[in-house]
PDB file of C-alpha atoms in Angstrom:
ATOM      1  CA  UNK A   1       0.017  -0.043   0.134  1.00 86.00           C
ATOM      2  CA  UNK A   2       1.263   3.659  -1.056  1.00 90.00           C
ATOM      3  CA  UNK A   3       0.602   6.590   1.885  1.00 93.00           C
ATOM      4  CA  UNK A   4      -2.244   7.777  -0.350  1.00 94.00           C
ATOM      5  CA  UNK A   5      -4.167   4.330   0.137  1.00 94.00           C
ATOM      6  CA  UNK A   6      -3.281   4.105   4.266  1.00 95.00           C
ATOM      7  CA  UNK A   7      -4.722   8.231   4.280  1.00 96.00           C
ATOM      8  CA  UNK A   8      -7.901   7.048   2.197  1.00 95.00           C
ATOM      9  CA  UNK A   9      -8.229   4.016   4.614  1.00 95.00           C
ATOM     10  CA  UNK A  10      -8.920   6.150   7.525  1.00 96.00           C
ATOM     11  CA  UNK A  11     -12.786   6.434   7.691  1.00 96.00           C
ATOM     12  CA  UNK A  12     -13.532   9.601   9.622  1.00 97.00           C
ATOM     13  CA  UNK A  13     -17.191  10.840  10.155  1.00 96.00           C
ATOM     14  CA  UNK A  14     -18.909  13.345   8.053  1.00 95.00           C
ATOM     15  CA  UNK A  15     -19.110  15.791  10.736  1.00 96.00           C
ATOM     16  CA  UNK A  16     -15.325  16.166  10.251  1.00 97.00           C
ATOM     17  CA  UNK A  17     -15.250  16.049   6.494  1.00 97.00           C
ATOM     18  CA  UNK A  18     -14.907  19.758   5.749  1.00 97.00           C
ATOM     19  CA  UNK A  19     -12.569  20.302   8.739  1.00 97.00           C
ATOM     20  CA  UNK A  20      -9.954  17.636   7.698  1.00 98.00           C
ATOM     21  CA  UNK A  21     -10.289  19.516   4.441  1.00 98.00           C
ATOM     22  CA  UNK A  22      -9.549  23.024   5.697  1.00 98.00           C
ATOM     23  CA  UNK A  23      -6.575  21.041   7.722  1.00 98.00           C
ATOM     24  CA  UNK A  24      -5.228  19.201   4.606  1.00 98.00           C
ATOM     25  CA  UNK A  25      -5.168  22.399   2.987  1.00 98.00           C
ATOM     26  CA  UNK A  26      -3.412  23.728   5.641  1.00 98.00           C
ATOM     27  CA  UNK A  27      -0.620  20.931   5.838  1.00 98.00           C
ATOM     28  CA  UNK A  28      -0.495  20.764   2.104  1.00 97.00           C
ATOM     29  CA  UNK A  29       0.298  24.416   1.591  1.00 97.00           C
ATOM     30  CA  UNK A  30       2.467  24.826   4.810  1.00 97.00           C
ATOM     31  CA  UNK A  31       0.195  27.720   6.475  1.00 97.00           C
ATOM     32  CA  UNK A  32       1.037  28.623   9.868  1.00 96.00           C
ATOM     33  CA  UNK A  33      -1.919  29.031  12.428  1.00 96.00           C
ATOM     34  CA  UNK A  34      -4.315  27.706  15.302  1.00 97.00           C
ATOM     35  CA  UNK A  35      -7.009  25.481  14.738  1.00 97.00           C
ATOM     36  CA  UNK A  36      -9.809  24.291  16.983  1.00 97.00           C
ATOM     37  CA  UNK A  37     -11.755  21.139  16.320  1.00 97.00           C
ATOM     38  CA  UNK A  38     -14.736  21.127  19.392  1.00 97.00           C
ATOM     39  CA  UNK A  39     -16.451  18.210  19.248  1.00 96.00           C
ATOM     40  CA  UNK A  40     -17.954  16.058  21.899  1.00 94.00           C
ATOM     41  CA  UNK A  41     -16.765  13.049  23.446  1.00 90.00           C
ATOM     42  CA  UNK A  42     -16.514   9.760  21.383  1.00 90.00           C
ATOM     43  CA  UNK A  43     -17.487  11.273  17.969  1.00 94.00           C
ATOM     44  CA  UNK A  44     -13.954   9.931  16.489  1.00 94.00           C
ATOM     45  CA  UNK A  45     -11.529  12.745  17.212  1.00 96.00           C
ATOM     46  CA  UNK A  46      -8.598  10.258  17.478  1.00 96.00           C
ATOM     47  CA  UNK A  47      -9.567   9.091  13.815  1.00 97.00           C
ATOM     48  CA  UNK A  48      -9.224  12.673  12.364  1.00 98.00           C
ATOM     49  CA  UNK A  49      -5.671  13.143  14.169  1.00 98.00           C
ATOM     50  CA  UNK A  50      -4.632   9.728  13.089  1.00 97.00           C
ATOM     51  CA  UNK A  51      -5.544  10.773   9.532  1.00 98.00           C
ATOM     52  CA  UNK A  52      -3.620  13.906   9.909  1.00 98.00           C
ATOM     53  CA  UNK A  53      -0.511  12.308  10.550  1.00 97.00           C
ATOM     54  CA  UNK A  54      -0.836  10.333   7.974  1.00 97.00           C
ATOM     55  CA  UNK A  55      -1.710  13.476   5.774  1.00 97.00           C
ATOM     56  CA  UNK A  56       1.727  14.971   7.121  1.00 97.00           C
ATOM     57  CA  UNK A  57       3.543  11.881   6.417  1.00 96.00           C
ATOM     58  CA  UNK A  58       2.028  11.902   2.732  1.00 97.00           C
ATOM     59  CA  UNK A  59       2.978  15.601   2.512  1.00 96.00           C
ATOM     60  CA  UNK A  60       6.432  15.208   3.776  1.00 95.00           C
ATOM     61  CA  UNK A  61       5.993  16.804   6.546  1.00 96.00           C
ATOM     62  CA  UNK A  62       9.240  16.737   8.320  1.00 95.00           C
ATOM     63  CA  UNK A  63       8.122  16.652  12.309  1.00 96.00           C
ATOM     64  CA  UNK A  64       4.470  15.908  13.394  1.00 96.00           C
ATOM     65  CA  UNK A  65       3.756  16.075  17.473  1.00 97.00           C
ATOM     66  CA  UNK A  66       1.250  15.066  18.947  1.00 97.00           C
ATOM     67  CA  UNK A  67       0.415  15.588  22.753  1.00 96.00           C
ATOM     68  CA  UNK A  68      -1.725  13.811  25.126  1.00 94.00           C
ATOM     69  CA  UNK A  69      -2.595  14.381  28.572  1.00 90.00           C
ATOM     70  CA  UNK A  70      -1.614  11.014  29.878  1.00 86.00           C
ATOM     71  CA  UNK A  71       0.851   7.893  29.298  1.00 84.00           C
ATOM     72  CA  UNK A  72      -2.478   5.753  29.045  1.00 82.00           C
ATOM     73  CA  UNK A  73      -3.340   7.745  26.042  1.00 88.00           C
ATOM     74  CA  UNK A  74      -0.552   7.118  24.029  1.00 90.00           C
ATOM     75  CA  UNK A  75      -0.344   3.542  24.255  1.00 85.00           C
ATOM     76  CA  UNK A  76      -3.633   3.727  23.342  1.00 86.00           C
ATOM     77  CA  UNK A  77      -2.867   5.600  20.564  1.00 91.00           C
ATOM     78  CA  UNK A  78       0.001   3.552  19.583  1.00 89.00           C
ATOM     79  CA  UNK A  79      -2.006   0.444  19.882  1.00 86.00           C
ATOM     80  CA  UNK A  80      -5.322   1.186  18.281  1.00 89.00           C
ATOM     81  CA  UNK A  81      -3.962   3.207  15.507  1.00 93.00           C
ATOM     82  CA  UNK A  82       0.231   3.644  15.038  1.00 91.00           C
ATOM     83  CA  UNK A  83       0.001  -0.271  15.074  1.00 88.00           C
ATOM     84  CA  UNK A  84      -1.742  -0.183  11.673  1.00 90.00           C
ATOM     85  CA  UNK A  85       1.028   0.864   9.568  1.00 90.00           C
ATOM     86  CA  UNK A  86       3.701  -0.796  11.783  1.00 79.00           C
ATOM     87  CA  UNK A  87       6.665  -2.388   9.451  1.00 79.00           C
ATOM     88  CA  UNK A  88       5.524   0.105   6.725  1.00 86.00           C
ATOM     89  CA  UNK A  89       8.412   2.402   7.125  1.00 88.00           C
ATOM     90  CA  UNK A  90       6.189   5.230   6.667  1.00 93.00           C
ATOM     91  CA  UNK A  91       8.303   7.506   9.236  1.00 93.00           C
ATOM     92  CA  UNK A  92      10.386   7.301  12.538  1.00 91.00           C
ATOM     93  CA  UNK A  93       8.502   7.647  15.363  1.00 91.00           C
ATOM     94  CA  UNK A  94       9.403   8.786  19.456  1.00 93.00           C
ATOM     95  CA  UNK A  95       7.361   8.496  22.370  1.00 93.00           C
ATOM     96  CA  UNK A  96       8.183  11.104  25.139  1.00 94.00           C
ATOM     97  CA  UNK A  97       6.936  10.138  28.103  1.00 89.00           C
ATOM     98  CA  UNK A  98       7.945   8.617  31.374  1.00 80.00           C
ATOM     99  CA  UNK A  99       6.176   5.124  33.199  1.00 65.00           C
ATOM    100  CA  UNK A 100       6.050   7.349  36.169  1.00 46.00           C
ATOM    101  CA  UNK A 101       3.763   9.992  34.684  1.00 45.00           C
ATOM    102  CA  UNK A 102       0.622   7.787  36.060  1.00 39.00           C
ATOM    103  CA  UNK A 103       2.897   5.116  38.155  1.00 40.00           C
ATOM    104  CA  UNK A 104       0.558   2.446  36.621  1.00 45.00           C
ATOM    105  CA  UNK A 105       0.536  -1.356  35.692  1.00 43.00           C
ATOM    106  CA  UNK A 106       1.498  -2.511  32.618  1.00 46.00           C
ATOM    107  CA  UNK A 107      -0.002  -0.639  29.592  1.00 43.00           C
ATOM    108  CA  UNK A 108       1.684  -2.394  26.926  1.00 48.00           C
ATOM    109  CA  UNK A 109       5.110  -2.943  25.230  1.00 55.00           C
ATOM    110  CA  UNK A 110       6.045   0.356  23.499  1.00 66.00           C
ATOM    111  CA  UNK A 111       9.436   2.136  23.885  1.00 71.00           C
ATOM    112  CA  UNK A 112       9.362   5.618  25.382  1.00 83.00           C
ATOM    113  CA  UNK A 113      12.212   7.677  26.807  1.00 91.00           C
ATOM    114  CA  UNK A 114      12.447  11.208  28.542  1.00 93.00           C
ATOM    115  CA  UNK A 115      15.999  11.108  28.541  1.00 95.00           C
ATOM    116  CA  UNK A 116      17.215  14.562  26.626  1.00 96.00           C
ATOM    117  CA  UNK A 117      20.479  12.791  24.871  1.00 96.00           C
ATOM    118  CA  UNK A 118      18.113  10.559  23.303  1.00 95.00           C
ATOM    119  CA  UNK A 119      15.522  13.628  22.324  1.00 96.00           C
ATOM    120  CA  UNK A 120      18.356  15.597  21.025  1.00 96.00           C
ATOM    121  CA  UNK A 121      20.007  12.728  18.966  1.00 95.00           C
ATOM    122  CA  UNK A 122      16.215  11.612  17.564  1.00 95.00           C
ATOM    123  CA  UNK A 123      15.813  15.709  16.579  1.00 96.00           C
ATOM    124  CA  UNK A 124      19.482  15.925  15.089  1.00 94.00           C
ATOM    125  CA  UNK A 125      18.812  12.572  12.763  1.00 92.00           C
ATOM    126  CA  UNK A 126      15.559  13.405  11.516  1.00 92.00           C
ATOM    127  CA  UNK A 127      15.258  12.632   7.802  1.00 91.00           C
ATOM    128  CA  UNK A 128      11.542  11.565   6.019  1.00 91.00           C
ATOM    129  CA  UNK A 129       8.940  12.403   8.443  1.00 94.00           C
ATOM    130  CA  UNK A 130       8.774  11.743  11.736  1.00 95.00           C
ATOM    131  CA  UNK A 131       6.168  11.422  14.241  1.00 95.00           C
ATOM    132  CA  UNK A 132       6.681  12.338  17.991  1.00 96.00           C
ATOM    133  CA  UNK A 133       3.971  11.310  20.974  1.00 95.00           C
ATOM    134  CA  UNK A 134       4.164  13.357  23.851  1.00 95.00           C
ATOM    135  CA  UNK A 135       2.066  13.751  27.325  1.00 92.00           C
ATOM    136  CA  UNK A 136       1.644  17.480  28.186  1.00 91.00           C
ATOM    137  CA  UNK A 137       4.201  16.873  31.185  1.00 89.00           C
ATOM    138  CA  UNK A 138       6.945  15.946  28.990  1.00 92.00           C
ATOM    139  CA  UNK A 139       6.433  18.942  26.539  1.00 93.00           C
ATOM    140  CA  UNK A 140       8.470  21.113  28.150  1.00 92.00           C
ATOM    141  CA  UNK A 141      11.740  18.405  28.471  1.00 93.00           C
ATOM    142  CA  UNK A 142      10.795  17.806  24.502  1.00 96.00           C
ATOM    143  CA  UNK A 143      10.941  21.829  23.600  1.00 95.00           C
ATOM    144  CA  UNK A 144      13.940  22.318  25.554  1.00 95.00           C
ATOM    145  CA  UNK A 145      15.946  19.628  23.262  1.00 96.00           C
ATOM    146  CA  UNK A 146      14.967  21.328  20.351  1.00 96.00           C
ATOM    147  CA  UNK A 147      17.810  23.292  18.976  1.00 94.00           C
ATOM    148  CA  UNK A 148      17.582  26.929  18.581  1.00 92.00           C
ATOM    149  CA  UNK A 149      15.694  28.518  16.248  1.00 92.00           C
ATOM    150  CA  UNK A 150      13.562  24.821  15.396  1.00 95.00           C
ATOM    151  CA  UNK A 151       9.612  24.911  15.199  1.00 95.00           C
ATOM    152  CA  UNK A 152       7.519  21.761  15.113  1.00 97.00           C
ATOM    153  CA  UNK A 153       5.964  21.540  11.855  1.00 97.00           C
ATOM    154  CA  UNK A 154       2.332  20.093  12.910  1.00 98.00           C
ATOM    155  CA  UNK A 155       1.571  19.857  16.420  1.00 97.00           C
ATOM    156  CA  UNK A 156      -1.894  18.428  17.549  1.00 97.00           C
ATOM    157  CA  UNK A 157      -3.174  18.676  20.993  1.00 96.00           C
ATOM    158  CA  UNK A 158      -5.598  16.081  22.011  1.00 96.00           C
ATOM    159  CA  UNK A 159      -7.813  17.004  25.103  1.00 92.00           C
ATOM    160  CA  UNK A 160      -6.470  20.422  24.483  1.00 92.00           C
ATOM    161  CA  UNK A 161      -8.309  21.935  27.610  1.00 89.00           C
ATOM    162  CA  UNK A 162      -4.934  20.883  29.052  1.00 84.00           C
ATOM    163  CA  UNK A 163      -2.977  23.733  27.786  1.00 79.00           C
ATOM    164  CA  UNK A 164      -4.243  25.820  30.595  1.00 71.00           C
ATOM    165  CA  UNK A 165      -1.566  24.533  32.717  1.00 72.00           C
ATOM    166  CA  UNK A 166       0.996  27.740  34.197  1.00 74.00           C
ATOM    167  CA  UNK A 167       3.461  25.426  32.495  1.00 71.00           C
ATOM    168  CA  UNK A 168       2.152  25.023  28.966  1.00 78.00           C
ATOM    169  CA  UNK A 169       0.556  28.964  28.485  1.00 80.00           C
ATOM    170  CA  UNK A 170       3.469  30.281  27.466  1.00 81.00           C
ATOM    171  CA  UNK A 171       5.105  27.998  24.859  1.00 85.00           C
ATOM    172  CA  UNK A 172       1.952  27.028  23.453  1.00 90.00           C
ATOM    173  CA  UNK A 173       0.309  30.623  23.421  1.00 89.00           C
ATOM    174  CA  UNK A 174       2.324  33.226  23.985  1.00 82.00           C
ATOM    175  CA  UNK A 175       5.561  32.170  22.224  1.00 83.00           C
ATOM    176  CA  UNK A 176       4.408  29.246  19.768  1.00 87.00           C
ATOM    177  CA  UNK A 177       7.229  26.354  19.334  1.00 94.00           C
ATOM    178  CA  UNK A 178       5.366  25.237  16.140  1.00 96.00           C
ATOM    179  CA  UNK A 179       4.022  26.491  13.105  1.00 96.00           C
ATOM    180  CA  UNK A 180       0.328  24.860  12.869  1.00 97.00           C
ATOM    181  CA  UNK A 181      -1.453  23.955  15.806  1.00 97.00           C
ATOM    182  CA  UNK A 182      -4.308  21.651  16.085  1.00 97.00           C
ATOM    183  CA  UNK A 183      -6.813  21.957  19.025  1.00 97.00           C
ATOM    184  CA  UNK A 184      -9.192  18.873  19.635  1.00 97.00           C
ATOM    185  CA  UNK A 185     -11.456  19.102  22.777  1.00 95.00           C
ATOM    186  CA  UNK A 186     -14.883  18.771  23.725  1.00 94.00           C
ATOM    187  CA  UNK A 187     -14.816  21.352  26.282  1.00 92.00           C
ATOM    188  CA  UNK A 188     -12.700  24.453  25.150  1.00 92.00           C
ATOM    189  CA  UNK A 189     -10.702  26.132  28.445  1.00 89.00           C
ATOM    190  CA  UNK A 190     -11.093  29.869  29.247  1.00 89.00           C
ATOM    191  CA  UNK A 191      -7.504  30.432  27.174  1.00 91.00           C
ATOM    192  CA  UNK A 192      -8.581  28.951  24.241  1.00 93.00           C
ATOM    193  CA  UNK A 193     -12.118  30.897  24.156  1.00 94.00           C
ATOM    194  CA  UNK A 194      -9.686  33.716  24.488  1.00 93.00           C
ATOM    195  CA  UNK A 195      -7.889  33.273  21.775  1.00 94.00           C
ATOM    196  CA  UNK A 196     -10.722  32.541  19.611  1.00 95.00           C
ATOM    197  CA  UNK A 197     -12.407  36.099  20.869  1.00 95.00           C
ATOM    198  CA  UNK A 198      -8.793  37.873  19.936  1.00 94.00           C
ATOM    199  CA  UNK A 199      -9.159  36.282  16.707  1.00 95.00           C
ATOM    200  CA  UNK A 200      -5.624  34.064  17.570  1.00 95.00           C
ATOM    201  CA  UNK A 201      -7.482  30.737  16.786  1.00 96.00           C
ATOM    202  CA  UNK A 202     -10.203  29.902  14.286  1.00 97.00           C
ATOM    203  CA  UNK A 203     -12.770  27.082  15.646  1.00 97.00           C
ATOM    204  CA  UNK A 204     -12.848  25.129  12.319  1.00 97.00           C
ATOM    205  CA  UNK A 205     -15.433  22.517  13.567  1.00 97.00           C
ATOM    206  CA  UNK A 206     -18.554  22.560  16.489  1.00 97.00           C
ATOM    207  CA  UNK A 207     -19.895  19.310  16.688  1.00 96.00           C
ATOM    208  CA  UNK A 208     -21.926  19.139  20.222  1.00 94.00           C
ATOM    209  CA  UNK A 209     -23.466  16.145  22.084  1.00 93.00           C
ATOM    210  CA  UNK A 210     -26.820  16.736  20.333  1.00 93.00           C
ATOM    211  CA  UNK A 211     -25.158  16.560  16.896  1.00 94.00           C
ATOM    212  CA  UNK A 212     -24.084  13.274  17.832  1.00 94.00           C
ATOM    213  CA  UNK A 213     -27.276  11.930  18.964  1.00 92.00           C
ATOM    214  CA  UNK A 214     -28.873  13.578  15.934  1.00 93.00           C
ATOM    215  CA  UNK A 215     -26.442  11.468  13.611  1.00 93.00           C
ATOM    216  CA  UNK A 216     -26.669   7.945  15.462  1.00 91.00           C
ATOM    217  CA  UNK A 217     -23.147   8.529  16.732  1.00 91.00           C
ATOM    218  CA  UNK A 218     -24.151   8.751  19.876  1.00 89.00           C
ATOM    219  CA  UNK A 219     -26.929   7.976  22.279  1.00 81.00           C
ATOM    220  CA  UNK A 220     -29.038   9.570  24.888  1.00 81.00           C
ATOM    221  CA  UNK A 221     -27.683  10.108  27.827  1.00 78.00           C
ATOM    222  CA  UNK A 222     -29.458   8.186  31.101  1.00 75.00           C
ATOM    223  CA  UNK A 223     -29.212   9.346  34.699  1.00 76.00           C
ATOM    224  CA  UNK A 224     -29.046   6.264  36.497  1.00 74.00           C
ATOM    225  CA  UNK A 225     -28.430   6.117  40.519  1.00 73.00           C
ATOM    226  CA  UNK A 226     -27.716   3.081  42.512  1.00 70.00           C
ATOM    227  CA  UNK A 227     -28.562   3.363  45.974  1.00 72.00           C
ATOM    228  CA  UNK A 228     -26.964   1.330  48.718  1.00 67.00           C
ATOM    229  CA  UNK A 229     -28.321   1.185  52.101  1.00 68.00           C
ATOM    230  CA  UNK A 230     -25.509  -0.768  53.284  1.00 68.00           C
ATOM    231  CA  UNK A 231     -22.340   0.486  55.243  1.00 65.00           C
ATOM    232  CA  UNK A 232     -19.487   1.088  52.943  1.00 59.00           C
ATOM    233  CA  UNK A 233     -16.357   0.533  54.541  1.00 58.00           C
ATOM    234  CA  UNK A 234     -14.037   3.666  54.437  1.00 58.00           C
ATOM    235  CA  UNK A 235     -11.386   2.049  52.146  1.00 62.00           C
ATOM    236  CA  UNK A 236     -10.462   2.944  48.768  1.00 61.00           C
ATOM    237  CA  UNK A 237     -10.889  -0.701  48.109  1.00 70.00           C
ATOM    238  CA  UNK A 238     -14.278  -0.709  50.083  1.00 75.00           C
ATOM    239  CA  UNK A 239     -15.482   2.279  48.181  1.00 77.00           C
ATOM    240  CA  UNK A 240     -14.260   1.022  44.994  1.00 82.00           C
ATOM    241  CA  UNK A 241     -15.987  -1.994  45.257  1.00 85.00           C
ATOM    242  CA  UNK A 242     -19.331  -0.487  45.496  1.00 84.00           C
ATOM    243  CA  UNK A 243     -18.702   1.640  42.694  1.00 86.00           C
ATOM    244  CA  UNK A 244     -17.981  -1.451  40.386  1.00 89.00           C
ATOM    245  CA  UNK A 245     -20.999  -3.199  41.370  1.00 90.00           C
ATOM    246  CA  UNK A 246     -23.089  -0.268  40.418  1.00 89.00           C
ATOM    247  CA  UNK A 247     -21.635   0.235  36.737  1.00 90.00           C
ATOM    248  CA  UNK A 248     -22.169  -3.520  36.386  1.00 91.00           C
ATOM    249  CA  UNK A 249     -25.560  -3.132  37.268  1.00 91.00           C
ATOM    250  CA  UNK A 250     -26.000  -0.151  34.733  1.00 89.00           C
ATOM    251  CA  UNK A 251     -24.047  -2.234  32.219  1.00 89.00           C
ATOM    252  CA  UNK A 252     -26.043  -5.154  32.173  1.00 90.00           C
ATOM    253  CA  UNK A 253     -29.294  -3.541  32.689  1.00 89.00           C
ATOM    254  CA  UNK A 254     -28.788  -0.941  29.431  1.00 85.00           C
ATOM    255  CA  UNK A 255     -26.575  -3.544  27.253  1.00 83.00           C
ATOM    256  CA  UNK A 256     -24.054  -0.558  27.167  1.00 79.00           C
ATOM    257  CA  UNK A 257     -20.599  -2.209  26.746  1.00 74.00           C
ATOM    258  CA  UNK A 258     -18.156   0.924  27.353  1.00 75.00           C
ATOM    259  CA  UNK A 259     -17.702   2.728  30.595  1.00 77.00           C
ATOM    260  CA  UNK A 260     -15.850   6.340  31.548  1.00 75.00           C
ATOM    261  CA  UNK A 261     -15.098   7.016  34.653  1.00 77.00           C
ATOM    262  CA  UNK A 262     -14.081  10.927  35.675  1.00 73.00           C
ATOM    263  CA  UNK A 263     -11.650  11.723  38.562  1.00 69.00           C
ATOM    264  CA  UNK A 264     -10.364  14.766  40.340  1.00 62.00           C
ATOM    265  CA  UNK A 265      -6.522  13.433  39.718  1.00 61.00           C
ATOM    266  CA  UNK A 266      -4.096  11.044  38.717  1.00 57.00           C
ATOM    267  CA  UNK A 267      -1.765   9.974  41.728  1.00 54.00           C
ATOM    268  CA  UNK A 268       0.855  12.739  42.413  1.00 50.00           C
ATOM    269  CA  UNK A 269      -1.087  15.667  41.058  1.00 48.00           C
ATOM    270  CA  UNK A 270      -3.336  16.469  44.439  1.00 48.00           C
ATOM    271  CA  UNK A 271      -1.667  17.859  47.353  1.00 49.00           C
ATOM    272  CA  UNK A 272      -4.989  17.548  49.189  1.00 52.00           C
ATOM    273  CA  UNK A 273      -6.437  14.167  49.274  1.00 51.00           C
ATOM    274  CA  UNK A 274     -10.255  14.638  49.805  1.00 52.00           C
ATOM    275  CA  UNK A 275     -12.395  11.916  51.498  1.00 52.00           C
ATOM    276  CA  UNK A 276     -14.270   9.926  49.040  1.00 51.00           C
ATOM    277  CA  UNK A 277     -12.492  11.297  46.189  1.00 55.00           C
ATOM    278  CA  UNK A 278     -11.201   8.654  44.168  1.00 56.00           C
ATOM    279  CA  UNK A 279      -7.852   9.176  41.944  1.00 69.00           C
ATOM    280  CA  UNK A 280      -7.169   7.257  38.457  1.00 69.00           C
ATOM    281  CA  UNK A 281      -4.617   4.945  40.543  1.00 69.00           C
ATOM    282  CA  UNK A 282      -6.716   4.117  43.639  1.00 72.00           C
ATOM    283  CA  UNK A 283      -9.655   3.567  41.249  1.00 77.00           C
ATOM    284  CA  UNK A 284      -8.119   1.444  38.290  1.00 77.00           C
ATOM    285  CA  UNK A 285      -8.457  -2.466  39.684  1.00 83.00           C
ATOM    286  CA  UNK A 286      -9.557  -4.514  36.942  1.00 84.00           C
ATOM    287  CA  UNK A 287      -9.333  -7.888  38.788  1.00 88.00           C
ATOM    288  CA  UNK A 288     -11.658  -6.473  41.357  1.00 89.00           C
ATOM    289  CA  UNK A 289     -14.131  -5.275  38.648  1.00 90.00           C
ATOM    290  CA  UNK A 290     -14.020  -8.199  36.859  1.00 90.00           C
ATOM    291  CA  UNK A 291     -14.940 -10.129  40.345  1.00 91.00           C
ATOM    292  CA  UNK A 292     -17.511  -7.533  40.677  1.00 92.00           C
ATOM    293  CA  UNK A 293     -19.224  -8.005  37.565  1.00 92.00           C
ATOM    294  CA  UNK A 294     -19.417 -11.873  37.706  1.00 91.00           C
ATOM    295  CA  UNK A 295     -21.084 -11.457  41.263  1.00 92.00           C
ATOM    296  CA  UNK A 296     -23.765  -9.097  40.358  1.00 93.00           C
ATOM    297  CA  UNK A 297     -24.357 -10.972  36.494  1.00 92.00           C
ATOM    298  CA  UNK A 298     -24.407 -14.218  38.409  1.00 92.00           C
ATOM    299  CA  UNK A 299     -26.910 -13.039  41.576  1.00 94.00           C
ATOM    300  CA  UNK A 300     -29.037 -10.367  39.854  1.00 94.00           C
ATOM    301  CA  UNK A 301     -28.591 -10.934  35.979  1.00 94.00           C
ATOM    302  CA  UNK A 302     -28.429 -14.554  35.587  1.00 92.00           C
ATOM    303  CA  UNK A 303     -30.047 -14.623  32.053  1.00 92.00           C
ATOM    304  CA  UNK A 304     -27.368 -12.694  31.019  1.00 89.00           C
ATOM    305  CA  UNK A 305     -24.442 -15.258  31.355  1.00 84.00           C
ATOM    306  CA  UNK A 306     -23.356 -15.671  28.276  1.00 80.00           C
ATOM    307  CA  UNK A 307     -23.662 -11.687  27.209  1.00 83.00           C
ATOM    308  CA  UNK A 308     -20.349 -10.516  28.384  1.00 82.00           C
ATOM    309  CA  UNK A 309     -17.604 -12.909  27.205  1.00 77.00           C
ATOM    310  CA  UNK A 310     -14.442 -10.464  27.897  1.00 78.00           C
ATOM    311  CA  UNK A 311     -13.761  -7.730  30.329  1.00 76.00           C
ATOM    312  CA  UNK A 312     -10.713  -5.442  29.066  1.00 71.00           C
TER     313      UNK A 312
END
């Protein structure tokens, strides 16, 4: 397959077609600027990001950077997208992140580094197309390794509301280290809205929740409250077990097969540990969730014994 075939092979939803045409024109003609894709969760922004990466490769863009909030999302993007062209030798890739950023269990087998020597070596030896995946936390490290006067050709900011942190604001908005910046988020932060008001950024796509529902991409949101009258042991495992059981009931009742949980922080990010507020690390326990799910299914939903064969 040629690189053009790989680009054409990436399907994006119709809400992004005009947006992609705009981005492609910017890439082809090497136009600088800041552009916002404002779309709700689950609309398919990751596929658009991937298609833009391959478009950069097709158009022989030297350096394409994608910034993610966490190492988990970098791993997921590598697994779900980058792996599709593994072995095709379309571009050289570097992942800039530290395993310690989430202090998590194994998220997959891929190479990563935060070593300045390795990053500088990569930047100095670039030939052809190059793709770098980086976390927001390691972004300043990557920028500090760039040779003086160098700019990233195209940078894509996933979950772009993370660009509002003090560490990121200056290099992203005041003195950008890139030529073309593509921002993706469902919830633009105040700084992004300010950039738009000041005509320094353009919103090229607006696809809110109701658009996704109308087009059949998303389902109507149901609010489900699971009331438990029994005392909960005041430990993170005790609290999580009850939450897992509630999630299991919601899955088995509605037939949904994806769960998204929201947390105040990941480990190491919060100086104040509030009672009853879980961080990502405390909550992530797939084995405990699997056991809770199996118990609820067996006791309360025996007729659905063969509906879900795998939990991952």
